Coordinates of C-alpha atoms and ligand atoms in Angstrom, one line a residue:
M2 CA -2.3 -0.5 -5.2
T3 CA -3.0 1.2 -2.0
N4 CA -0.7 0.5 0.8
F5 CA -2.9 1.1 3.8
E6 CA -2.7 -0.9 6.9
I7 CA -5.4 -0.7 9.5
Q8 CA -4.1 -1.0 13.0
H9 CA -7.1 -0.1 15.3
K10 CA -10.8 0.2 14.7
D11 CA -13.7 1.7 16.5
L12 CA -17.2 2.2 15.0
M13 CA -16.3 2.9 11.3
G14 CA -13.2 4.8 12.3
R15 CA -9.7 3.4 12.1
I16 CA -6.1 4.2 12.8
G17 CA -4.1 3.3 9.8
K18 CA -0.7 3.5 8.2
L19 CA -0.6 4.9 4.7
C20 CA 2.4 4.4 2.6
T21 CA 3.3 7.3 0.2
A22 CA 6.3 7.9 -2.0
H23 CA 7.5 10.3 0.8
G24 CA 7.1 7.8 3.6
Y25 CA 4.4 6.6 5.9
I26 CA 1.8 8.7 7.6
E27 CA -0.6 7.7 10.4
T28 CA -4.3 8.3 9.8
P29 CA -6.7 9.8 10.7
A30 CA -4.6 12.8 9.6
I31 CA -5.2 16.4 9.1
L32 CA -3.4 18.0 6.1
P33 CA -2.9 21.7 6.5
V34 CA -3.6 23.6 3.3
I35 CA -0.7 25.5 1.9
N36 CA -1.5 28.4 -0.4
P37 CA 1.6 28.5 -2.6
N38 CA 1.0 32.3 -3.1
I39 CA 1.1 33.2 0.6
I40 CA 3.0 30.7 2.6
S41 CA 2.2 32.0 6.1
I42 CA 3.5 29.0 8.1
E43 CA 6.5 27.2 6.6
A44 CA 6.2 23.5 6.0
A45 CA 9.0 22.7 8.4
E46 CA 7.1 24.5 11.2
L47 CA 3.9 22.6 10.4
K48 CA 5.8 19.4 11.3
H49 CA 6.1 20.9 14.8
Y50 CA 2.4 21.0 15.3
G51 CA 2.1 17.3 14.3
A52 CA 1.5 17.6 10.5
E53 CA 2.7 14.5 8.6
M54 CA 1.3 15.4 5.2
L55 CA 0.3 18.6 3.4
I56 CA -2.2 19.6 0.7
T57 CA -1.8 22.3 -1.8
N58 CA -3.5 23.4 -5.0
A59 CA -2.0 22.3 -8.3
Y60 CA -4.2 24.6 -10.3
I61 CA -3.1 27.8 -8.4
I62 CA 0.5 26.8 -9.1
Y63 CA -0.2 25.9 -12.7
R64 CA -1.9 29.2 -13.6
K65 CA 1.0 31.3 -12.2
Q66 CA 3.9 31.2 -14.6
D67 CA 6.7 31.7 -12.1
L68 CA 5.3 29.1 -9.7
R69 CA 4.5 26.7 -12.5
E70 CA 8.0 26.9 -13.9
E71 CA 9.7 26.5 -10.6
A72 CA 7.4 23.5 -9.7
L73 CA 8.2 21.8 -13.0
K74 CA 11.9 22.4 -12.6
T75 CA 12.4 21.5 -8.9
G76 CA 9.2 19.6 -7.9
I77 CA 6.4 20.4 -5.5
H78 CA 8.4 19.3 -2.5
S79 CA 11.2 21.7 -3.2
L80 CA 8.7 24.5 -4.0
L81 CA 7.0 24.1 -0.6
G82 CA 10.3 23.3 1.2
T83 CA 9.4 20.0 2.6
D84 CA 10.0 16.3 2.3
M85 CA 6.6 15.5 3.8
P86 CA 4.1 13.8 1.5
I87 CA 2.0 16.3 -0.4
M88 CA -1.5 15.9 -1.9
T89 CA -2.4 18.3 -4.7
D90 CA -5.9 19.3 -5.4
S91 CA -6.9 19.9 -9.0
G92 CA -8.7 23.2 -9.1
S93 CA -12.2 21.7 -8.9
Y94 CA -13.0 23.9 -6.0
Q95 CA -11.9 27.0 -7.9
L96 CA -14.1 25.7 -10.7
Y97 CA -17.0 25.6 -8.3
E98 CA -16.4 28.9 -6.6
Y99 CA -15.2 31.1 -9.5
K100 CA -16.2 29.1 -12.6
D101 CA -13.0 30.2 -14.4
V102 CA -10.8 27.1 -14.5
E103 CA -9.0 26.9 -17.8
V104 CA -7.3 23.6 -17.8
S105 CA -8.4 20.2 -18.8
N106 CA -8.6 17.1 -16.6
A107 CA -5.7 15.5 -18.5
K108 CA -3.5 18.6 -18.4
I109 CA -3.9 19.2 -14.7
L110 CA -3.3 15.5 -13.9
E111 CA -0.2 15.4 -16.1
F112 CA 1.0 18.6 -14.2
Q113 CA 0.4 17.0 -10.8
Q114 CA 2.4 13.9 -11.9
R115 CA 5.3 16.0 -13.3
I116 CA 5.7 18.1 -10.2
G117 CA 5.9 14.9 -8.1
S118 CA 2.6 15.0 -6.2
D119 CA 2.1 12.1 -3.8
V120 CA -1.6 12.1 -4.2
C121 CA -3.1 13.5 -7.4
V122 CA -6.8 14.5 -7.7
P123 CA -8.7 14.6 -11.0
L124 CA -10.8 17.6 -12.0
D125 CA -14.1 16.5 -10.5
I126 CA -17.2 18.7 -10.6
P127 CA -18.5 19.7 -7.2
T128 CA -22.3 20.1 -7.4
A129 CA -23.9 22.3 -4.8
P130 CA -26.1 20.7 -2.1
Y131 CA -29.8 20.6 -2.9
S132 CA -29.2 21.1 -6.7
N133 CA -31.8 19.7 -8.9
R134 CA -31.4 16.0 -9.7
E135 CA -30.7 16.5 -13.4
R136 CA -27.9 18.9 -12.7
A137 CA -26.4 16.6 -10.0
K138 CA -26.6 13.6 -12.3
G139 CA -25.1 15.5 -15.3
D140 CA -22.2 16.8 -13.2
L141 CA -21.6 13.3 -11.8
D142 CA -21.5 11.8 -15.3
V143 CA -18.8 14.3 -16.2
T144 CA -16.9 13.5 -13.0
L145 CA -17.1 9.8 -13.6
N146 CA -15.7 10.2 -17.1
R147 CA -12.9 12.3 -15.8
L148 CA -12.1 9.6 -13.2
R149 CA -12.1 7.0 -15.9
E150 CA -9.8 9.2 -18.0
A151 CA -7.5 9.7 -14.9
R152 CA -7.2 6.0 -14.3
N153 CA -6.3 5.4 -17.9
L154 CA -3.7 8.2 -17.9
M155 CA -2.3 6.9 -14.6
P156 CA -2.7 3.2 -14.6
A157 CA -2.5 1.5 -11.2
N158 CA 0.8 0.1 -10.1
E159 CA 2.7 2.1 -12.8
Q160 CA 3.7 5.2 -10.8
A161 CA 4.7 6.5 -7.5
N162 CA 1.9 9.0 -7.5
M163 CA -1.3 7.9 -5.9
L164 CA -4.6 8.8 -7.4
A165 CA -7.8 9.9 -5.6
G166 CA -11.3 8.9 -6.8
V167 CA -13.6 11.7 -6.0
V168 CA -17.3 11.1 -4.9
Q169 CA -19.9 13.7 -5.9
G170 CA -23.7 13.6 -6.3
S171 CA -24.9 16.6 -4.3
T172 CA -27.4 15.8 -1.6
F173 CA -28.8 12.7 -3.4
T174 CA -27.8 9.7 -1.4
D175 CA -28.5 7.3 -4.3
L176 CA -26.2 9.4 -6.6
R177 CA -23.6 9.4 -3.8
A178 CA -23.9 5.6 -3.6
D179 CA -23.6 5.3 -7.3
S180 CA -20.7 7.6 -7.5
A181 CA -18.8 5.7 -4.8
R182 CA -19.6 2.3 -6.4
Q183 CA -18.4 3.3 -9.8
A184 CA -15.3 5.0 -8.4
A185 CA -14.6 1.8 -6.5
E186 CA -15.0 -0.3 -9.6
L187 CA -12.4 1.8 -11.4
G188 CA -10.1 1.3 -8.4
F189 CA -8.2 4.2 -6.8
D190 CA -5.5 4.4 -4.2
L191 CA -7.7 6.5 -2.0
Y192 CA -11.1 8.1 -2.3
A193 CA -12.3 11.6 -1.5
I194 CA -15.8 12.8 -0.6
G195 CA -16.3 16.2 -2.3
G196 CA -19.0 18.9 -2.7
V197 CA -19.7 19.2 1.1
V198 CA -18.2 22.6 1.8
P199 CA -21.5 24.5 1.6
L200 CA -23.1 22.0 4.0
L201 CA -20.3 22.6 6.4
E202 CA -20.8 26.3 6.1
S203 CA -24.5 26.1 6.7
H204 CA -24.0 23.6 9.6
D205 CA -26.1 21.0 7.8
F206 CA -24.3 18.2 9.6
A207 CA -27.1 15.7 9.6
R208 CA -27.1 15.8 5.8
L209 CA -23.3 15.4 5.9
V210 CA -23.8 12.2 7.9
D211 CA -26.2 10.8 5.2
I212 CA -23.6 11.7 2.5
I213 CA -20.7 10.1 4.2
I214 CA -22.6 6.9 5.0
A215 CA -24.0 6.6 1.4
S216 CA -20.4 7.0 0.1
K217 CA -18.6 5.0 2.7
R218 CA -20.7 1.9 2.5
N219 CA -19.9 1.6 -1.2
L220 CA -16.2 2.3 -1.0
P221 CA -13.6 -0.4 -0.4
L222 CA -12.7 -0.7 3.3
N223 CA -9.0 -1.1 2.6
A224 CA -8.5 2.4 1.1
P225 CA -8.3 5.7 3.0
V226 CA -11.1 8.2 2.5
H227 CA -10.6 11.9 2.5
L228 CA -13.3 14.4 3.4
F229 CA -12.7 17.6 1.4
G230 CA -13.1 20.8 3.4
A231 CA -13.8 19.5 6.9
G232 CA -11.0 21.3 8.8
H233 CA -12.9 22.3 11.9
P234 CA -11.8 20.2 14.9
M235 CA -15.4 19.9 16.3
L236 CA -16.2 17.7 13.3
F237 CA -13.3 15.2 13.5
A238 CA -14.8 12.8 16.0
L239 CA -18.0 12.5 14.0
A240 CA -16.4 12.2 10.6
V241 CA -13.8 9.7 11.8
A242 CA -16.5 7.6 13.4
L243 CA -18.1 7.4 10.0
G244 CA -14.9 6.2 8.4
C245 CA -13.1 9.3 7.1
D246 CA -9.4 9.1 7.4
L247 CA -8.0 12.2 5.8
F248 CA -8.9 15.9 6.3
D249 CA -7.7 19.2 4.9
S250 CA -7.6 22.3 6.9
A251 CA -7.7 25.8 5.6
A252 CA -10.0 26.5 8.5
Y253 CA -7.2 27.4 10.8
A254 CA -6.2 30.3 8.6
L255 CA -9.6 31.3 7.3
F256 CA -11.1 31.5 10.8
A257 CA -8.0 33.4 12.0
K258 CA -8.5 36.0 9.3
D259 CA -12.0 36.4 10.6
K260 CA -10.7 36.8 14.2
R261 CA -12.1 33.5 15.2
Y262 CA -10.7 31.2 17.8
L263 CA -11.2 27.5 17.3
T264 CA -12.0 25.0 20.0
N265 CA -13.0 21.3 19.8
E266 CA -16.5 22.3 20.6
G267 CA -17.0 25.3 18.2
T268 CA -15.8 28.7 17.4
K269 CA -15.4 31.8 19.5
K270 CA -14.9 35.4 18.5
I271 CA -11.5 36.4 19.9
G272 CA -13.0 39.7 21.0
N273 CA -15.5 38.0 23.3
L274 CA -12.9 36.0 25.3
R275 CA -12.0 37.4 28.7
A276 CA -9.2 34.8 29.0
L277 CA -7.6 32.2 26.8
P278 CA -9.1 28.8 27.8
C279 CA -6.4 26.8 26.0
S280 CA -2.9 25.8 27.1
C281 CA -1.2 25.6 23.7
P282 CA 2.2 27.3 23.3
V283 CA 0.5 30.4 21.9
C284 CA -2.2 30.7 24.6
S285 CA 0.3 30.0 27.3
A286 CA 2.6 32.8 26.2
H287 CA 0.2 35.4 25.0
S288 CA -2.8 37.5 26.1
V289 CA -6.3 37.9 24.5
A290 CA -5.2 41.3 23.4
E291 CA -2.2 40.0 21.6
L292 CA -4.2 37.3 19.8
K293 CA -6.8 40.0 18.8
E294 CA -4.0 41.9 17.1
S295 CA -2.3 39.0 15.4
K296 CA -3.8 36.8 12.7
D297 CA -0.6 34.7 12.8
L298 CA -0.9 34.0 16.6
L299 CA -4.6 33.2 16.2
A300 CA -3.9 30.9 13.2
S301 CA -1.2 29.2 15.3
H302 CA -3.5 28.5 18.2
N303 CA -6.1 27.2 15.7
L304 CA -3.6 24.8 14.3
W305 CA -2.6 23.6 17.8
V306 CA -6.2 22.7 18.8
T307 CA -6.8 21.2 15.4
F308 CA -3.9 18.7 15.8
E309 CA -4.7 18.2 19.5
E310 CA -8.2 17.1 18.6
M311 CA -7.0 14.6 16.1
R312 CA -4.7 13.1 18.7
T313 CA -7.7 12.9 21.0
V314 CA -9.7 11.2 18.3
K315 CA -6.9 8.7 17.7
Q316 CA -6.6 7.9 21.4
S317 CA -10.3 7.2 21.6
I318 CA -10.1 4.8 18.7
A319 CA -7.3 3.0 20.3
E320 CA -9.2 2.6 23.6
G321 CA -12.6 2.0 22.0
S322 CA -14.3 5.2 23.3
L323 CA -14.9 7.0 20.0
W324 CA -18.7 6.9 20.5
E325 CA -18.3 8.6 23.9
L326 CA -16.1 11.3 22.3
C327 CA -18.6 11.7 19.5
E328 CA -21.4 12.0 21.9
R329 CA -19.6 14.6 24.0
R330 CA -18.6 16.7 20.9
C331 CA -22.0 16.6 19.3
R332 CA -23.7 17.7 22.5
A333 CA -21.8 20.9 22.3
Y334 CA -23.8 22.3 19.4
P335 CA -27.4 21.8 18.3
S336 CA -26.7 21.1 14.6
L337 CA -24.1 18.5 15.7
L338 CA -26.8 17.0 17.9
D339 CA -28.9 16.6 14.8
A340 CA -26.0 14.8 13.3
L341 CA -25.6 12.5 16.3
E342 CA -29.3 11.7 16.1
R343 CA -28.8 10.9 12.4
I344 CA -25.9 8.6 13.2
T345 CA -28.2 6.6 15.6
N346 CA -30.3 5.8 12.5
Y347 CA -27.3 4.0 11.1
S348 CA -26.4 2.0 14.2
T349 CA -27.3 -1.3 12.5
L350 CA -24.9 -0.5 9.7
I351 CA -22.2 0.8 11.9
E352 CA -22.5 -2.3 14.1
K353 CA -21.3 -4.4 11.2
Y354 CA -18.0 -2.5 11.1
D355 CA -17.5 -2.1 14.8
T356 CA -15.3 -4.5 16.8
A357 CA -17.4 -7.0 18.8
T358 CA -15.5 -6.5 22.1
K359 CA -14.0 -3.4 23.5
R360 CA -13.9 -1.6 26.8
P361 CA -17.2 -1.2 28.7
F362 CA -19.1 1.8 27.7
F363 CA -20.3 4.9 29.6
Y364 CA -23.9 5.8 29.2
L365 CA -23.8 9.6 28.6
S366 CA -27.2 10.5 27.2
H367 CA -30.3 9.0 25.6
Y368 CA -28.3 8.7 22.4
S369 CA -26.3 6.0 24.1
A370 CA -29.4 3.9 24.1
H371 CA -28.9 3.5 20.4
R372 CA -25.2 2.7 20.3
P373 CA -24.1 -0.1 17.9
E374 CA -23.2 -2.2 21.0
V375 CA -26.9 -2.1 22.1
V376 CA -28.1 -3.0 18.6
R377 CA -25.6 -5.9 18.6
Y378 CA -26.9 -7.0 21.9
S379 CA -30.5 -7.0 20.7
N380 CA -29.4 -8.9 17.6
R381 CA -27.9 -11.6 19.8
L382 CA -30.8 -12.2 22.1
N383 CA -31.6 -15.3 20.1
R384 CA -28.4 -16.9 21.5
F385 CA -30.0 -17.3 24.9
Y386 CA -31.4 -20.8 25.6
V387 CA -34.4 -20.9 27.9
S388 CA -36.5 -23.7 29.2
H389 CA -38.9 -24.5 32.0
S390 CA -39.3 -21.5 34.3
V391 CA -37.7 -18.2 33.7
L392 CA -37.7 -15.1 35.8
I393 CA -37.0 -11.7 34.2
T394 CA -36.5 -9.1 36.8
T395 CA -35.4 -5.5 37.2
K396 CA -34.1 -6.3 40.7
E397 CA -32.3 -9.3 42.1
E398 CA -34.0 -10.6 45.3
P399 CA -33.2 -13.5 47.6
G400 CA -35.2 -16.7 47.2
E401 CA -35.2 -17.0 43.4
E402 CA -33.8 -20.5 43.3
K403 CA -37.1 -21.9 42.2
F404 CA -36.5 -20.6 38.7
D405 CA -34.5 -22.5 36.1
H406 CA -33.2 -19.3 34.5
I407 CA -32.9 -15.8 35.9
F408 CA -32.5 -12.8 33.7
L409 CA -31.8 -9.4 35.1
V410 CA -32.8 -6.3 33.2
K411 CA -30.3 -3.5 32.7
P412 CA -31.1 -0.4 30.6
P413 CA -30.4 0.1 27.8
F414 CA -29.6 -3.6 27.0
G415 CA -32.6 -5.3 28.6
P416 CA -32.6 -8.9 29.8
Y417 CA -29.3 -10.8 30.5
P418 CA -28.7 -14.1 32.2
V419 CA -27.5 -13.5 35.8
E420 CA -24.5 -15.6 35.0
L421 CA -23.3 -12.8 32.6
K422 CA -23.4 -10.2 35.3
E423 CA -19.7 -9.5 35.2
T424 CA -19.2 -9.8 31.5
Y425 CA -19.0 -7.4 28.6
P426 CA -21.0 -5.5 27.5
V427 CA -23.9 -5.6 29.8
G428 CA -22.3 -6.3 33.1
Q429 CA -19.4 -3.9 32.7
S430 CA -21.0 -0.9 31.0
E431 CA -21.6 2.0 33.3
I432 CA -25.0 3.6 33.5
P433 CA -26.1 6.5 35.7
V434 CA -28.4 5.7 38.7
T435 CA -31.1 7.9 37.3
I436 CA -31.6 6.4 34.0
D437 CA -33.7 8.0 31.2
D438 CA -36.8 6.7 29.6
E439 CA -35.1 6.0 26.3
A440 CA -32.8 3.5 28.0
R441 CA -35.8 1.9 29.7
T442 CA -37.7 1.7 26.5
V443 CA -34.9 -0.1 24.6
A444 CA -34.5 -2.4 27.6
L445 CA -38.2 -3.3 27.6
Q446 CA -38.3 -3.7 23.8
N447 CA -35.6 -6.3 24.3
V448 CA -37.7 -8.0 27.0
V449 CA -40.6 -8.2 24.6
K450 CA -38.3 -9.5 21.9
L451 CA -37.0 -12.3 24.2
L452 CA -40.5 -13.2 25.2
M453 CA -41.7 -13.4 21.6
M454 CA -38.7 -15.4 20.5
N455 CA -39.3 -18.0 23.2
K456 CA -43.0 -18.2 23.0
G457 CA -44.2 -21.5 24.4
K458 CA -40.6 -22.7 25.2
A459 CA -40.7 -21.7 28.9
K460 CA -42.9 -20.3 31.6
F461 CA -41.9 -16.7 32.1
V462 CA -42.4 -14.4 35.1
F463 CA -41.6 -10.7 34.6
R464 CA -41.1 -8.7 37.7
Y465 CA -40.4 -5.0 37.9
D466 CA -39.7 -2.6 40.7
N467 CA -41.7 0.7 41.1
S468 CA -39.1 2.8 39.3
W469 CA -40.5 1.2 36.1
E470 CA -44.2 1.9 37.0
G471 CA -46.2 3.6 34.3
H472 CA -43.9 2.7 31.4
P473 CA -46.1 2.2 28.3
L474 CA -44.2 -1.0 27.3
L475 CA -45.3 -2.7 30.6
E476 CA -48.8 -2.8 29.1
E477 CA -47.3 -4.2 25.9
I478 CA -45.6 -6.9 27.9
S479 CA -48.8 -7.6 29.9
K480 CA -50.6 -8.0 26.5
H481 CA -48.1 -10.7 25.6
V482 CA -48.8 -12.2 29.0
E483 CA -52.4 -12.5 28.1
L484 CA -51.6 -13.7 24.6
M485 CA -49.1 -16.3 25.8
E486 CA -50.5 -18.6 28.4
N487 CA -47.1 -19.3 30.0
I488 CA -46.2 -15.8 30.7
D489 CA -47.1 -14.1 33.9
L490 CA -46.7 -10.4 34.7
H491 CA -45.8 -9.6 38.3
N492 CA -45.2 -6.3 39.9
L493 CA -42.7 -6.6 42.7
H494 CA -44.4 -4.0 44.8
R495 CA -48.0 -4.9 44.1
Ligands
GUN512 N1 -12.2 21.0 -2.1 C1 -13.3 21.2 -1.4 N2 -14.4 20.6 -2.0 C2 -13.8 19.9 -3.0 C3 -14.4 19.0 -4.1 O1 -15.6 18.7 -4.1 N3 -13.5 18.5 -5.0 C4 -12.2 18.9 -5.0 N4 -11.4 18.3 -5.9 N5 -11.6 19.7 -4.0 C5 -12.5 20.2 -3.1
ZN513 ZN1 -4.3 27.9 22.3

């Protein structure tokens, strides 16, 4: 089935090698959308930007006699003038937007096969976000029947064309989970999360996080996952961190048509720019005025930044800094910040996918206090063995030899044995000198956890310096001191 080899991982993101009938591509990958009616940038030129694979719409070709005949005669690769792998969409989105698709699932699949598509997509039914449940469930049942039919028409291992299993279910996370589970059971070469375009348009990114997570956790880990319609570079870090591997971009052209200039942090109206902040070949050689006058130049810049951002995302996976990238990107825009907040709700899940060792991390905002590495650290507090007398202290001081064990406290992790001072993750992660309350809170929660776990096993002394004064959890700790005879609360500066 799928030939997908994962080479690097970070959070739920991965760098992979996907084998297609037209060669290997590296993921995460962005597939520029080619409209077969108006090919504004030639496929050969797209390679130049970094494109390794394209996506086009089989239905648009199918419904236009001359295109259909040519595609059937010469194949989709010749029609688009490329030997790059090509994914073909089925017309589902046209079905959703214009309600006028006159082709059956079986017909459009057969057509995709006959024109030599590398990745075929069944005619799924995208259900609008926030639809009523009955509608979402009814549409999903149809989609699942079509996926079943597709798998029967194109049995696994019997053809060069890969087949995508599409996940729908509107904004109901249980339906998304069901949809993913059943698609996974049928077994596809890759999976695609659909029906999210309206959420992207309304910037409902927190809900997008819920949907991706509900889908991803029920899909096989060894298959690539496409996120339909997410072509804006500001979303890549976030979507890749949640395990999406393939993206399509019509955004570069759509935004250009609207005189909008893409950046990895959002969108600017070209008319509002006083200078071009980017150094791509277009922006290096042209003025704001020239971009204002030319949709093609604007589209070209948009493509450059789109591919640049994907390279940045890949580099951050390779070096283990995808969380930092996510945090930086999401802090550029309030509705992305909501998405980041939502991601922290899933840190326990993400931790299970994340690699256990990587480079030390940078604490960049209070969201860093809820990184998967911090959750993992808390989960492993039970690995520390304590006995006799134990000092937990926020500051190392001379003359502490009288304790059998010394734990230092470092936000956001909390207590760690002084012997691990130089080791990953606590010793090596970099935190700012002025640390926020969230990091202190998580650290003190872990102090409480360590105390509770070792109740009666040792005599504890907790000592804190005055920068911690007034933190509500100190009272909580002192409560345990009273509850637990062996624990003593000391204030360093008292
Ligand atoms: N393009 C954008 N959204 C969708 C979707 O939900 N399904 C398909 N097949 N294509 C899409
Ligand atoms: Zn540029």
